[in-house]
Structures are given as C-alpha cells and as structure tokens.
C-alpha cells in the first residue's frame, strides 16, 4: 500500500540530473508506511506538509525535523513513536497544525 503515494509523484529534473521540484500527494496518512523517521528529512527545508498519520512510524522524532522551517503541518498522530519531543520543534515558526 505504500506505493499508493507514487501515484501522486510529479517531478521536474534539473540540468544536473537532480530533482528540483517534487510533489507527492500532500497527505501520506494511512499509506502503510513503516519504520523510523530518518534524520535526512531535515534537508527538505521547503517541505510544507509532513502528514504521516495512521501508519507504523516507529522510534523517536529526529531533532532534524526542526530544520523544516517552512513546515505548516506536522501530523504524526496514531503511530508508534517513542522518546522525547525534540526542543528543535520550537524552530517551526510557520507551523499551524501539530
């Protein structure tokens, strides 16, 4: 079921062979995702929506999520997260939904 998200993939490849624009369906809730949120998510600085509710996301919230300063919505509801909420989430000044 995780491949359902690929239906919404649109990308434009830049001259250097790197994707410069990528759109996934805004909502990845109930998409059958499993495993941890990886620290590498923190490099997606223009990401506005990280909506992965009702999946099987495990482990802790990486502090690097605090680098997503354009994030408007962070929805981690109904997952298997553990550990502390990182203080770096205080950097998310654009966040309107948590």
CSV table of C-alpha atoms in Angstrom, one decimal:
chain,number,residue,atom,x,y,z
A,1,UNK,CA,0.0,0.0,0.0
A,2,UNK,CA,3.0,2.4,0.5
A,3,UNK,CA,3.3,2.6,-3.3
A,4,UNK,CA,0.0,4.4,-3.4
A,5,UNK,CA,1.9,7.7,-2.8
A,6,UNK,CA,3.8,7.2,-6.0
A,7,UNK,CA,0.6,7.8,-8.0
A,8,UNK,CA,0.9,11.5,-7.0
A,9,UNK,CA,4.6,11.9,-8.0
A,10,UNK,CA,5.4,14.7,-10.3
A,11,UNK,CA,9.0,15.9,-10.7
A,12,UNK,CA,11.0,18.1,-12.9
A,13,UNK,CA,14.6,17.1,-13.4
A,14,UNK,CA,17.2,19.9,-13.5
A,15,UNK,CA,20.1,20.0,-15.9
A,16,UNK,CA,22.4,18.3,-13.4
A,17,UNK,CA,20.1,15.4,-13.1
A,18,UNK,CA,18.7,16.4,-9.8
A,19,UNK,CA,15.0,16.7,-9.0
A,20,UNK,CA,14.3,20.4,-8.2
A,21,UNK,CA,10.6,20.1,-7.9
A,22,UNK,CA,8.8,17.2,-6.4
A,23,UNK,CA,5.1,16.9,-5.5
A,24,UNK,CA,3.7,14.0,-3.6
A,25,UNK,CA,0.1,13.9,-2.6
A,26,UNK,CA,0.1,16.2,0.4
A,27,UNK,CA,-1.3,13.6,2.7
A,28,UNK,CA,0.5,10.3,3.4
A,29,UNK,CA,-1.9,9.2,6.1
A,30,UNK,CA,-2.8,5.5,6.2
A,31,UNK,CA,-0.3,4.8,3.4
A,32,UNK,CA,1.2,1.7,5.1
A,33,UNK,CA,4.5,3.4,5.9
A,34,UNK,CA,6.7,1.6,8.4
A,35,UNK,CA,10.0,2.3,10.2
A,36,UNK,CA,11.6,5.4,11.7
A,37,UNK,CA,11.5,9.0,10.5
A,38,UNK,CA,15.0,9.5,9.2
A,39,UNK,CA,17.2,12.5,10.1
A,40,UNK,CA,17.7,13.2,6.4
A,41,UNK,CA,14.2,14.6,6.3
A,42,UNK,CA,15.8,17.7,7.8
A,43,UNK,CA,17.3,18.6,4.5
A,44,UNK,CA,13.9,19.1,2.9
A,45,UNK,CA,13.8,22.8,4.0
A,46,UNK,CA,11.0,23.8,1.7
A,47,UNK,CA,8.7,21.0,2.8
A,48,UNK,CA,5.4,22.4,4.0
A,49,UNK,CA,3.4,19.3,4.9
A,50,UNK,CA,4.6,16.2,6.7
A,51,UNK,CA,1.4,14.3,7.2
A,52,UNK,CA,2.1,10.6,8.0
A,53,UNK,CA,-0.7,9.9,10.5
A,54,UNK,CA,-2.1,6.4,10.9
A,55,UNK,CA,1.0,4.5,9.8
A,56,UNK,CA,3.5,2.4,11.6
A,57,UNK,CA,6.2,5.0,12.1
A,58,UNK,CA,8.5,3.9,15.0
A,59,UNK,CA,11.3,5.3,17.0
A,60,UNK,CA,11.8,8.9,18.1
A,61,UNK,CA,11.2,12.2,16.3
A,62,UNK,CA,14.6,13.3,14.8
A,63,UNK,CA,15.8,16.7,16.0
A,64,UNK,CA,16.5,17.5,12.3
A,65,UNK,CA,12.7,17.9,11.8
A,66,UNK,CA,13.3,21.3,13.5
A,67,UNK,CA,15.2,22.4,10.3
A,68,UNK,CA,11.9,22.3,8.3
A,69,UNK,CA,11.2,26.0,8.9
A,70,UNK,CA,8.6,26.2,6.2
A,71,UNK,CA,6.6,23.4,7.6
A,72,UNK,CA,2.9,24.3,8.0
A,73,UNK,CA,1.5,20.9,9.2
A,74,UNK,CA,3.2,18.1,11.1
A,75,UNK,CA,0.8,15.2,11.6
A,76,UNK,CA,2.3,12.2,13.4
A,77,UNK,CA,-1.0,11.0,15.0
A,78,UNK,CA,-1.6,7.3,15.5
A,79,UNK,CA,2.0,6.0,15.0
A,80,UNK,CA,4.3,4.1,17.3
A,81,UNK,CA,6.6,6.9,18.3
A,82,UNK,CA,8.7,6.9,21.4
A,83,UNK,CA,11.1,9.1,23.2
A,84,UNK,CA,11.2,12.8,23.9
A,85,UNK,CA,9.8,15.6,21.7
A,86,UNK,CA,12.9,17.4,20.5
A,87,UNK,CA,13.2,21.1,21.5
A,88,UNK,CA,14.2,21.9,17.9
A,89,UNK,CA,10.5,21.7,17.0
A,90,UNK,CA,10.4,25.2,18.6
A,91,UNK,CA,12.1,26.4,15.4
A,92,UNK,CA,9.0,25.6,13.3
A,93,UNK,CA,7.6,29.2,13.3
A,94,UNK,CA,5.3,28.5,10.3
A,95,UNK,CA,3.6,25.5,11.9
A,96,UNK,CA,-0.1,25.9,12.2
A,97,UNK,CA,-1.1,22.3,12.8
A,98,UNK,CA,0.6,19.8,15.1
